[in-house]
Tab-separated table of C-alpha atoms and ligand atoms in Angstrom:
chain	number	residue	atom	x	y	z
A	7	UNK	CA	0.000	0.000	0.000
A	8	UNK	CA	1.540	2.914	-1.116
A	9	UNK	CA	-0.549	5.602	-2.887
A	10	UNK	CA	-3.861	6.403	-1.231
A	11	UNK	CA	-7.319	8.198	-2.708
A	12	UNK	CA	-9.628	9.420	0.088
A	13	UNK	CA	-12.671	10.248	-1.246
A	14	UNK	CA	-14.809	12.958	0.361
A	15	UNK	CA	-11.371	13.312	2.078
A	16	UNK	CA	-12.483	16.690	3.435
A	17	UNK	CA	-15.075	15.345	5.248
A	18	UNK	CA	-15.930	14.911	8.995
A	19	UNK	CA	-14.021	11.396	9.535
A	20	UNK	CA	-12.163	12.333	6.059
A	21	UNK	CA	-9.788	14.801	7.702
A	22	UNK	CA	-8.970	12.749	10.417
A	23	UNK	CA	-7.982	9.468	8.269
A	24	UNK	CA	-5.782	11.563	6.204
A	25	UNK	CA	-3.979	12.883	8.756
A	26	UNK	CA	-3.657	9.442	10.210
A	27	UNK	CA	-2.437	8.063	6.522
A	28	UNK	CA	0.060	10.638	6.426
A	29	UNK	CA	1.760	10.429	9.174
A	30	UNK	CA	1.982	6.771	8.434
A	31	UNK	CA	2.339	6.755	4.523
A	32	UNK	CA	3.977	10.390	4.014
A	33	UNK	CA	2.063	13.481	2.783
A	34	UNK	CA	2.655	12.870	-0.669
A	35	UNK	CA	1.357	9.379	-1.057
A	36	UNK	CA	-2.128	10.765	0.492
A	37	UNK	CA	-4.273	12.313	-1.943
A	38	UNK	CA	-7.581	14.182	-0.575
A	39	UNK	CA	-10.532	13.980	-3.176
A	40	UNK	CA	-13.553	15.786	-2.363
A	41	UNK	CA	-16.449	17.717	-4.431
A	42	UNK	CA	-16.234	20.721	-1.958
A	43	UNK	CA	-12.790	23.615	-2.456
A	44	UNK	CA	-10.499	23.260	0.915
A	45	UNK	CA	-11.057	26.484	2.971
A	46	UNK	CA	-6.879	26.634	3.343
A	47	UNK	CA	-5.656	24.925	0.270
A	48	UNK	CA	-2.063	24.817	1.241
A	49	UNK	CA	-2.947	22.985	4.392
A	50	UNK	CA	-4.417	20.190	2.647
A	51	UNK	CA	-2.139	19.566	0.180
A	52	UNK	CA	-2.309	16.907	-2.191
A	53	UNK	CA	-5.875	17.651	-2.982
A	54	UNK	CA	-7.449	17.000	-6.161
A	55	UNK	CA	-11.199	18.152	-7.173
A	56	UNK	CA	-13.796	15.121	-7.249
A	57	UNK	CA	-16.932	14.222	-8.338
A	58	UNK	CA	-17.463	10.702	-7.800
A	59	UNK	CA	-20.464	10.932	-9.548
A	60	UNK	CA	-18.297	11.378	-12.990
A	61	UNK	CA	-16.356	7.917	-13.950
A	62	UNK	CA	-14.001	10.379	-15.896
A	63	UNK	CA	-12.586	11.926	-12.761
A	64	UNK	CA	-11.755	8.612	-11.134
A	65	UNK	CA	-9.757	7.095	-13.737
A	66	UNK	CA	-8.257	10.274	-14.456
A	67	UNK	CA	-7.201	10.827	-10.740
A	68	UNK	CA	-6.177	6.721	-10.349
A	69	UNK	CA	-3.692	7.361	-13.219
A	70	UNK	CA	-2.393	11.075	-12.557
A	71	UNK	CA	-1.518	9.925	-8.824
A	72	UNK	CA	-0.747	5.940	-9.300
A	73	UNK	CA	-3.357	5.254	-6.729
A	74	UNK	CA	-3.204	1.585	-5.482
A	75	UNK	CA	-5.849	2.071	-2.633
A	76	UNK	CA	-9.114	4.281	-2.250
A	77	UNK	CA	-11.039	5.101	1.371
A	78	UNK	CA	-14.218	5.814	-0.426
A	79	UNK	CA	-15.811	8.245	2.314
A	80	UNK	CA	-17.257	10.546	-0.305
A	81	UNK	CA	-21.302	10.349	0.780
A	82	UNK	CA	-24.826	12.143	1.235
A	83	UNK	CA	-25.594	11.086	4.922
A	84	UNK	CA	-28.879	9.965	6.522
A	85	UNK	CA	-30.586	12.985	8.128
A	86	UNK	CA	-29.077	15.174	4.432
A	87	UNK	CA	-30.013	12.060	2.585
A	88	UNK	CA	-33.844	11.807	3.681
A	89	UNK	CA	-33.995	15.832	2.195
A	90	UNK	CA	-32.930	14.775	-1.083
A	91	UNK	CA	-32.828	11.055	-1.723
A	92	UNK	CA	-31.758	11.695	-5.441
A	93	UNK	CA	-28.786	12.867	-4.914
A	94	UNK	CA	-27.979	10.603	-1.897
A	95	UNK	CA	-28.766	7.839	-4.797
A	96	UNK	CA	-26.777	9.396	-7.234
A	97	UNK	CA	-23.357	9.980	-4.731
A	98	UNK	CA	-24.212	6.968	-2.499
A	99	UNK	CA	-24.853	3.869	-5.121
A	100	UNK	CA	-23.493	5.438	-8.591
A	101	UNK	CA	-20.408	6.712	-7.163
A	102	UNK	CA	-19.738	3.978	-5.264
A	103	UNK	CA	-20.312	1.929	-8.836
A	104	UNK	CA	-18.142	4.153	-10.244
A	105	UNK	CA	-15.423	3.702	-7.996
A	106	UNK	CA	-15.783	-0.248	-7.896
A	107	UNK	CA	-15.579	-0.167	-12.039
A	108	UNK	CA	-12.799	1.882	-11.868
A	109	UNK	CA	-10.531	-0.200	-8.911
A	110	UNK	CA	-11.738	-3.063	-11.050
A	111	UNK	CA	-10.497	-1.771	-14.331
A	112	UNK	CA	-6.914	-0.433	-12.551
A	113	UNK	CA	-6.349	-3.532	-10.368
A	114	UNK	CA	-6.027	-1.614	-6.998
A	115	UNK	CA	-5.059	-3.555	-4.604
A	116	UNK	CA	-7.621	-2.092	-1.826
A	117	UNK	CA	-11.003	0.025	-1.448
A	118	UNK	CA	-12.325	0.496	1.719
A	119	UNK	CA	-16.211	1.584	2.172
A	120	UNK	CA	-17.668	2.231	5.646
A	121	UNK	CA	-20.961	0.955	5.753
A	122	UNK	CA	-23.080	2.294	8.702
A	123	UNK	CA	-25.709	1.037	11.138
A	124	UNK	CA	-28.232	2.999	9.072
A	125	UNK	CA	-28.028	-0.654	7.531
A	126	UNK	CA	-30.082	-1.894	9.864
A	127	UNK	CA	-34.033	-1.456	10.054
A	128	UNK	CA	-37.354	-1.149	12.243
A	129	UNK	CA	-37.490	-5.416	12.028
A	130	UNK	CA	-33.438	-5.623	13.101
A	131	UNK	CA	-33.198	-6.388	16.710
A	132	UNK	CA	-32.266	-3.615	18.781
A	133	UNK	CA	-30.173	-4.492	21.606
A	134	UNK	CA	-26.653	-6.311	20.978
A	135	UNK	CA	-27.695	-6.566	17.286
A	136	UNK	CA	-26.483	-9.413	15.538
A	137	UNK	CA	-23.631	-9.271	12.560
A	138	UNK	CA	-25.690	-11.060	10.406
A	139	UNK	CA	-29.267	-10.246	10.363
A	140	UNK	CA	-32.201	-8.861	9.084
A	141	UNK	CA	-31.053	-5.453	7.030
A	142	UNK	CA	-34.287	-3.823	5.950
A	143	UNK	CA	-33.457	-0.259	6.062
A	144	UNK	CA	-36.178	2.104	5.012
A	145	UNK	CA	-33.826	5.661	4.679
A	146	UNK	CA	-32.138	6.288	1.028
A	147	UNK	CA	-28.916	6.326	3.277
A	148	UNK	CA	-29.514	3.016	4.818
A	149	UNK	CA	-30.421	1.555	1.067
A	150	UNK	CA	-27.578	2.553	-0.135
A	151	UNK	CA	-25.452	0.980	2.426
A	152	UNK	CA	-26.707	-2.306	1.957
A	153	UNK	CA	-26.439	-1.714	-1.575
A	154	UNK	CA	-22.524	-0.984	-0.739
A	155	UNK	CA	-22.065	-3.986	1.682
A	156	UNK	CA	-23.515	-6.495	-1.374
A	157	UNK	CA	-21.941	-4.856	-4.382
A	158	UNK	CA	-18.537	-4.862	-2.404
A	159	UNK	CA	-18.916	-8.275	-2.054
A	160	UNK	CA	-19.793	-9.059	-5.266
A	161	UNK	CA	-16.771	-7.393	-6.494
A	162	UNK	CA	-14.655	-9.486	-4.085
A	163	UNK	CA	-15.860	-13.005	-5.170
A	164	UNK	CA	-16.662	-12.258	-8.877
A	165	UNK	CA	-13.287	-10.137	-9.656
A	166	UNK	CA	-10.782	-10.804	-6.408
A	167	UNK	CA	-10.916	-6.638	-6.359
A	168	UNK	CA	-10.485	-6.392	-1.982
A	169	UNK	CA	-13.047	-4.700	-0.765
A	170	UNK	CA	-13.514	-3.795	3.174
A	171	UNK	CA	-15.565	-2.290	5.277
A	172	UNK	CA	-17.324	-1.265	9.154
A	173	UNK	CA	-20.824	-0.799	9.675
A	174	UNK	CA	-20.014	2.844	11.617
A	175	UNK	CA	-21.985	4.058	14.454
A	176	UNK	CA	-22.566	7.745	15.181
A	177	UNK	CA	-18.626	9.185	14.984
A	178	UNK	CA	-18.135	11.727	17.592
A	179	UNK	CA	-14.943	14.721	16.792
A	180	UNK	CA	-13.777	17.830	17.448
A	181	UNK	CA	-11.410	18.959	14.496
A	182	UNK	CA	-14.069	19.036	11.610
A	183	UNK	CA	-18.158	19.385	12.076
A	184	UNK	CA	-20.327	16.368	11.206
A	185	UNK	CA	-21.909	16.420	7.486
A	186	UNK	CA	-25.939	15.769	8.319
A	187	UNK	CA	-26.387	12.471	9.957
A	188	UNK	CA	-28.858	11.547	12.630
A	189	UNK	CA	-26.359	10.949	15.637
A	190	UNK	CA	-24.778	14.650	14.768
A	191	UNK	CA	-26.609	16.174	18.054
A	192	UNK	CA	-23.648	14.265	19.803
A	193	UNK	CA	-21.205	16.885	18.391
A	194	UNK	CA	-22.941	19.860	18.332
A	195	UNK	CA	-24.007	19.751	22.151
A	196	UNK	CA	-19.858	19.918	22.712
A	197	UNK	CA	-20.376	23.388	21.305
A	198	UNK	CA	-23.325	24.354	23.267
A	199	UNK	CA	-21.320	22.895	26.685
A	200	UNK	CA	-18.421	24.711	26.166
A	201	UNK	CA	-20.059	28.376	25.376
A	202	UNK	CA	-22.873	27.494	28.128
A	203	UNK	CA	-25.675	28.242	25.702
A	204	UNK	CA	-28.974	26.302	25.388
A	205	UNK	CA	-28.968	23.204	23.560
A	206	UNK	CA	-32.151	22.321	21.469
A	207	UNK	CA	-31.996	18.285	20.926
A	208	UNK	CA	-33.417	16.820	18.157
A	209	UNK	CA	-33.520	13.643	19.647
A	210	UNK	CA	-35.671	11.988	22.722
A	211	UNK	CA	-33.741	11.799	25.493
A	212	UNK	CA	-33.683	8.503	26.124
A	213	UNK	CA	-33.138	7.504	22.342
A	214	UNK	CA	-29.676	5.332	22.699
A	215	UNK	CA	-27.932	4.698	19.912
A	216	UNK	CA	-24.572	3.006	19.113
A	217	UNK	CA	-21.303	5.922	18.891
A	218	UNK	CA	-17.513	6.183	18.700
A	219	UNK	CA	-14.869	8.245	19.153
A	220	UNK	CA	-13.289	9.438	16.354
A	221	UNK	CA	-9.465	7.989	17.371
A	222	UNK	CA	-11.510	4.795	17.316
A	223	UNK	CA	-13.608	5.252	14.140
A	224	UNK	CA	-9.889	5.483	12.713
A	225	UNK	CA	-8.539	2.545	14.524
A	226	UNK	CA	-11.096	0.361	13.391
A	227	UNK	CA	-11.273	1.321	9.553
A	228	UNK	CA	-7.610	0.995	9.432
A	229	UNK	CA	-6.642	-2.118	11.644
A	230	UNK	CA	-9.707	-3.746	9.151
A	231	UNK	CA	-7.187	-2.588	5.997
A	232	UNK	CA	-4.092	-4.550	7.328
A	233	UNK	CA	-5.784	-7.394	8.865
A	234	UNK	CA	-4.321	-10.540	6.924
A	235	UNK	CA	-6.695	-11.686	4.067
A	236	UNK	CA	-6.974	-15.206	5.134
A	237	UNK	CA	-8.095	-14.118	8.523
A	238	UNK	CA	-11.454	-12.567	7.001
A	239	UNK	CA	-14.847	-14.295	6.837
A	240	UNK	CA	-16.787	-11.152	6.350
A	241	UNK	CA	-15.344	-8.439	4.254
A	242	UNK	CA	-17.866	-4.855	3.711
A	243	UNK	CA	-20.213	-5.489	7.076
A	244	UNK	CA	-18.293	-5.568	10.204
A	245	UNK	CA	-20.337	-4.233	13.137
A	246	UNK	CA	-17.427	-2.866	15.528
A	247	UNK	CA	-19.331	-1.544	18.754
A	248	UNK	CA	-18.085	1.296	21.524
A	249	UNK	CA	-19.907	2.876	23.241
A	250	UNK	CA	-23.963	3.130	23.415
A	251	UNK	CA	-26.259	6.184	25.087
A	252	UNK	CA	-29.053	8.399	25.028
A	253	UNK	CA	-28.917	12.144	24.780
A	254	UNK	CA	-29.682	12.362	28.555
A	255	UNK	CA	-26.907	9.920	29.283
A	256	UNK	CA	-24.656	12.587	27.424
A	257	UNK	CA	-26.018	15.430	28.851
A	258	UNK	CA	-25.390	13.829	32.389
A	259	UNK	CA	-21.653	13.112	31.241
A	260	UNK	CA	-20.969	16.982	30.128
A	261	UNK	CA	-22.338	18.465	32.971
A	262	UNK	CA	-19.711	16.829	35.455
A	263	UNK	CA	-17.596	19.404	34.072
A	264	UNK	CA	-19.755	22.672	32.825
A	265	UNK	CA	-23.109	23.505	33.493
A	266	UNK	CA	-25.515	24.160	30.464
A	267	UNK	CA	-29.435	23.837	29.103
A	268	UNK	CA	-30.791	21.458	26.983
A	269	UNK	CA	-34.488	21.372	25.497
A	270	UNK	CA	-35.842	18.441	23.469
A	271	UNK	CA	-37.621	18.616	20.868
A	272	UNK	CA	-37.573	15.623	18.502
A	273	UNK	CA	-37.577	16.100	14.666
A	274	UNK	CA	-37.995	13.211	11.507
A	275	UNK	CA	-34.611	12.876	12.817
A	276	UNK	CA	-35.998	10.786	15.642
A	277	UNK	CA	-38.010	8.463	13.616
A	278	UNK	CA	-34.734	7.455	11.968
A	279	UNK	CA	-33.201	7.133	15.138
A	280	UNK	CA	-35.980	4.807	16.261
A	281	UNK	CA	-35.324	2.188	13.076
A	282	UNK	CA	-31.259	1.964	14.319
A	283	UNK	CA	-30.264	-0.447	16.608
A	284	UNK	CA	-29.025	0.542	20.210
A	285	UNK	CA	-26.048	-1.559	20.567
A	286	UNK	CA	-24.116	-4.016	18.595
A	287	UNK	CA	-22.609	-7.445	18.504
A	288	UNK	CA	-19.294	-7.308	17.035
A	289	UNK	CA	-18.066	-10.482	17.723
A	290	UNK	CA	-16.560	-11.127	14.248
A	291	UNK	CA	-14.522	-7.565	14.066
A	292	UNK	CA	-12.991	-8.930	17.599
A	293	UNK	CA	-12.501	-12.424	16.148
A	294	UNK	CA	-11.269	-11.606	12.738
A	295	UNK	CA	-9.250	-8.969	13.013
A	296	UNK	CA	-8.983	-8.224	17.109
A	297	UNK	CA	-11.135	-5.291	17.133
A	298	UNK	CA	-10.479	-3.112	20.411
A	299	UNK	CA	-12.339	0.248	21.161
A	300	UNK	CA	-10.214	2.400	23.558
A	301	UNK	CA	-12.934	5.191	24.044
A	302	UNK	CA	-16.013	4.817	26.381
A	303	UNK	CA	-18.347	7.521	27.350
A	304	UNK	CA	-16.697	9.093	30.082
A	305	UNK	CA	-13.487	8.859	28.411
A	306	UNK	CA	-14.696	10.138	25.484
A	307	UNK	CA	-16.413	13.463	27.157
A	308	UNK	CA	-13.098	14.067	28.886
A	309	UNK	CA	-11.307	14.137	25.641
A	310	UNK	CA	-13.632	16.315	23.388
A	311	UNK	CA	-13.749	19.049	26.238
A	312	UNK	CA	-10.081	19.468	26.685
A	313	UNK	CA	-9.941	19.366	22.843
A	314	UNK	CA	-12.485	21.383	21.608
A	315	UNK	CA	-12.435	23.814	24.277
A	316	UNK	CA	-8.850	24.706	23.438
A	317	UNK	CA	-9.895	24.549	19.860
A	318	UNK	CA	-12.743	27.525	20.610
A	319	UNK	CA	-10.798	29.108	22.998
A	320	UNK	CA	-13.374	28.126	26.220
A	321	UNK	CA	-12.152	27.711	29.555
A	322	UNK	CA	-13.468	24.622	31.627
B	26	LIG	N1	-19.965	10.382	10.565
B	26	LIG	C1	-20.716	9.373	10.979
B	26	LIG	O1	-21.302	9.426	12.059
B	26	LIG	C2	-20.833	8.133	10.109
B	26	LIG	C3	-21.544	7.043	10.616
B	26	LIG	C4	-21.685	5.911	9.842
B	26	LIG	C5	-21.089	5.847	8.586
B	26	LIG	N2	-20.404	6.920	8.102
B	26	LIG	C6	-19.837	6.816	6.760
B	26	LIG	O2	-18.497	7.256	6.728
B	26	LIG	C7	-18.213	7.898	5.467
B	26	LIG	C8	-17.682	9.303	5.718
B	26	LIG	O3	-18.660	10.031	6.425
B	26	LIG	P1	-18.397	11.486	7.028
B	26	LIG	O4	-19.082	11.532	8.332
B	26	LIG	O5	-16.969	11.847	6.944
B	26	LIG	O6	-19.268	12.355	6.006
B	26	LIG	P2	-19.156	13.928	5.667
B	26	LIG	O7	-20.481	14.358	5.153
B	26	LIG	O8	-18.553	14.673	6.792
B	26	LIG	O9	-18.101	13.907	4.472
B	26	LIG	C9	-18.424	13.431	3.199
B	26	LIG	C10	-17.568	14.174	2.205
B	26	LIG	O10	-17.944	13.723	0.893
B	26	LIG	C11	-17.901	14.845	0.026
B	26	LIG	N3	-18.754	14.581	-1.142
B	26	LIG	C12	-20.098	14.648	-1.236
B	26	LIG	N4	-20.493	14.377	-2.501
B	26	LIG	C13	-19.373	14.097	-3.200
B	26	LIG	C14	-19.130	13.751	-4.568
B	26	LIG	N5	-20.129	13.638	-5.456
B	26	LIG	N6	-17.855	13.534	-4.947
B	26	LIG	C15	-16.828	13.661	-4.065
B	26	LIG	N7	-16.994	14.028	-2.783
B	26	LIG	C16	-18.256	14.232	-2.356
B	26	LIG	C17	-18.387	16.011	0.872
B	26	LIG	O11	-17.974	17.254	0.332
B	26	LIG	C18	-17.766	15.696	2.223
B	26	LIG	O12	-16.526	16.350	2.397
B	26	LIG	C19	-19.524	7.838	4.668
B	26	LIG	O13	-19.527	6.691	3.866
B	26	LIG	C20	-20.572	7.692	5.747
B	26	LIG	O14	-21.714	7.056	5.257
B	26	LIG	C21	-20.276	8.071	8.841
């Protein structure tokens, strides 16, 4: 593995990965493609403009760089996805196509595509959900991640081309806002905290749902991309479980260090919430390839305070 394409590389877990790759693979060999301009180009240098959407780009980009390995994070995500389920279509299943064909066509030798819990559906059991199970999603976003778990697999057994991937829950960061998912409340409520203003949740507050830090959303996608091939029974579908809690759990976390409102008031964000399992059996992402979280909740609150309150300039 030596030249790497991170699609939607600007993104919310984007920017963390790359910096991750780099440091490990060298600035150079790390090439950020996204559909949106950088706001400081020279900081995120190699970037390239991409559409995923447009084959053309791709191959062009595989070629220009040498790319031997894409993380295809480039995506329209649930909450976004529900407000305009063409494009989520169009990003989520044709680009991914797109990128498949075109690893296909080049021989890489890796493409890694999270898949998401939004997988799951309102028949899935809830609590310490099964890896394999019923996945009858009924959001665009959670279509379309089936759709990526099966066609990845496909690709694998019909062509050899190695395809890998998690089944993220709701990532949790503090260097780069979250993109329109329905677990974002669990960032934004950081920012609230830390400038003691009112927090308006969009979700119950006793909706739990599966999260992770992002230092482990990282771990996880990339101990998945070394793990020895013969060690894999599953390849795109991993569930890889943290931590699990409701917004009041959260709230109840934060406050042990600063003091702050929060109202609830439940949008059609909570009715996806309600299809998504609470917590997960990852049994095979321990067994396969000795999957590890090293954030829980507390842990995790402890972190993103000290972080993003020096980040905003906020005092504890
Ligand atoms: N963040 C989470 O909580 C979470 C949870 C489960 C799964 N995931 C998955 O992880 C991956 C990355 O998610 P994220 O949270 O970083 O999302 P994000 O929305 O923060 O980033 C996605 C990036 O893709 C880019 N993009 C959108 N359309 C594009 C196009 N046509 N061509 C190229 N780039 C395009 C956007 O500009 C953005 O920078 C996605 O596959 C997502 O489904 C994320």
């Amino acid at each position: 593995m030596n030249r790497i394409l991170v699609t939607g590389g600007l993104g919310q877990i984007g920017s963390s990965l790359v910096t991750h790759l780099r440091k490990q693979y060298g600035q150079d060999n790390v090439i950020i493609g996204d559909i949106r301009e950088p706001e400081n180009p020279e900081e995120v240098e190699p970037y390239t403009r991409l559409d995923v959407t447009q084959r053309e780009n791709i191959d062009k980009i595989i070629g220009e760089y040498d790319i031997d390995t894409i993380y295809h994070l480039a995506a329209i995500l649930s909450a976004r996805g529900e407000q305009n389920p063409q494009l989520a279509f169009k990003v989520n299943i044709l680009g991914l196509y797109n990128i498949l064909e075109s690893g296909r066509e080049h021989s890489l030798e890796r493409i890694m595509v999270p898949s998401s819990i939004a997988a799951f559906g309102p028949e899935t059991p809830k609590d310490n959900t099964p890896n394999d199970t019923i996945l009858r999603p009924r959001t665009i976003y959670g279509i379309s991640k089936v759709t990526g778990e099966l066609l990845g697999l496909y690709y694998w057994e019909k062509y050899g081309l190695d395809v890998r991937g998690v089944r993220y829950p709701g990532i949790i960061s503090w260097n780069a806002p979250p993109g329109g998912g329905t677990t974002d409340y669990a960032v934004e409520i950081f920012y609230y905290a830390l400038r003691r203003d009112k927090y308006i949740c969009f979700l119950k507050e006793d909706t739990v749902l599966p999260m992770m830090y992002m230092p482990d959303a990282i771990k996880a996608i990339t101990m998945l991309a070394e793990a020895p091939a013969e060690k894999l029974r599953h390849r795109t579908d991993f569930n890889v479980q943290a931590m699990s809690f409701a917004p009041r759990d959260l709230v109840n976390e934060i406050r042990k260090y600063v003091d702050f409102q929060v109202e609830y008031r439940p949008d059609y964000r909570q009715k996806i919430a309600e299809s998504w399992p609470r917590s997960l059996d990852d049994t095979p992402a321990r067994e396969e390839w000795n999957w590890k979280p090293d954030y829980d909740l507390p842990a995790m609150v402890k972190d993103m305070l000290e972080n993003l309150g020096k980040k905003l300039g906020v005092e504890l």
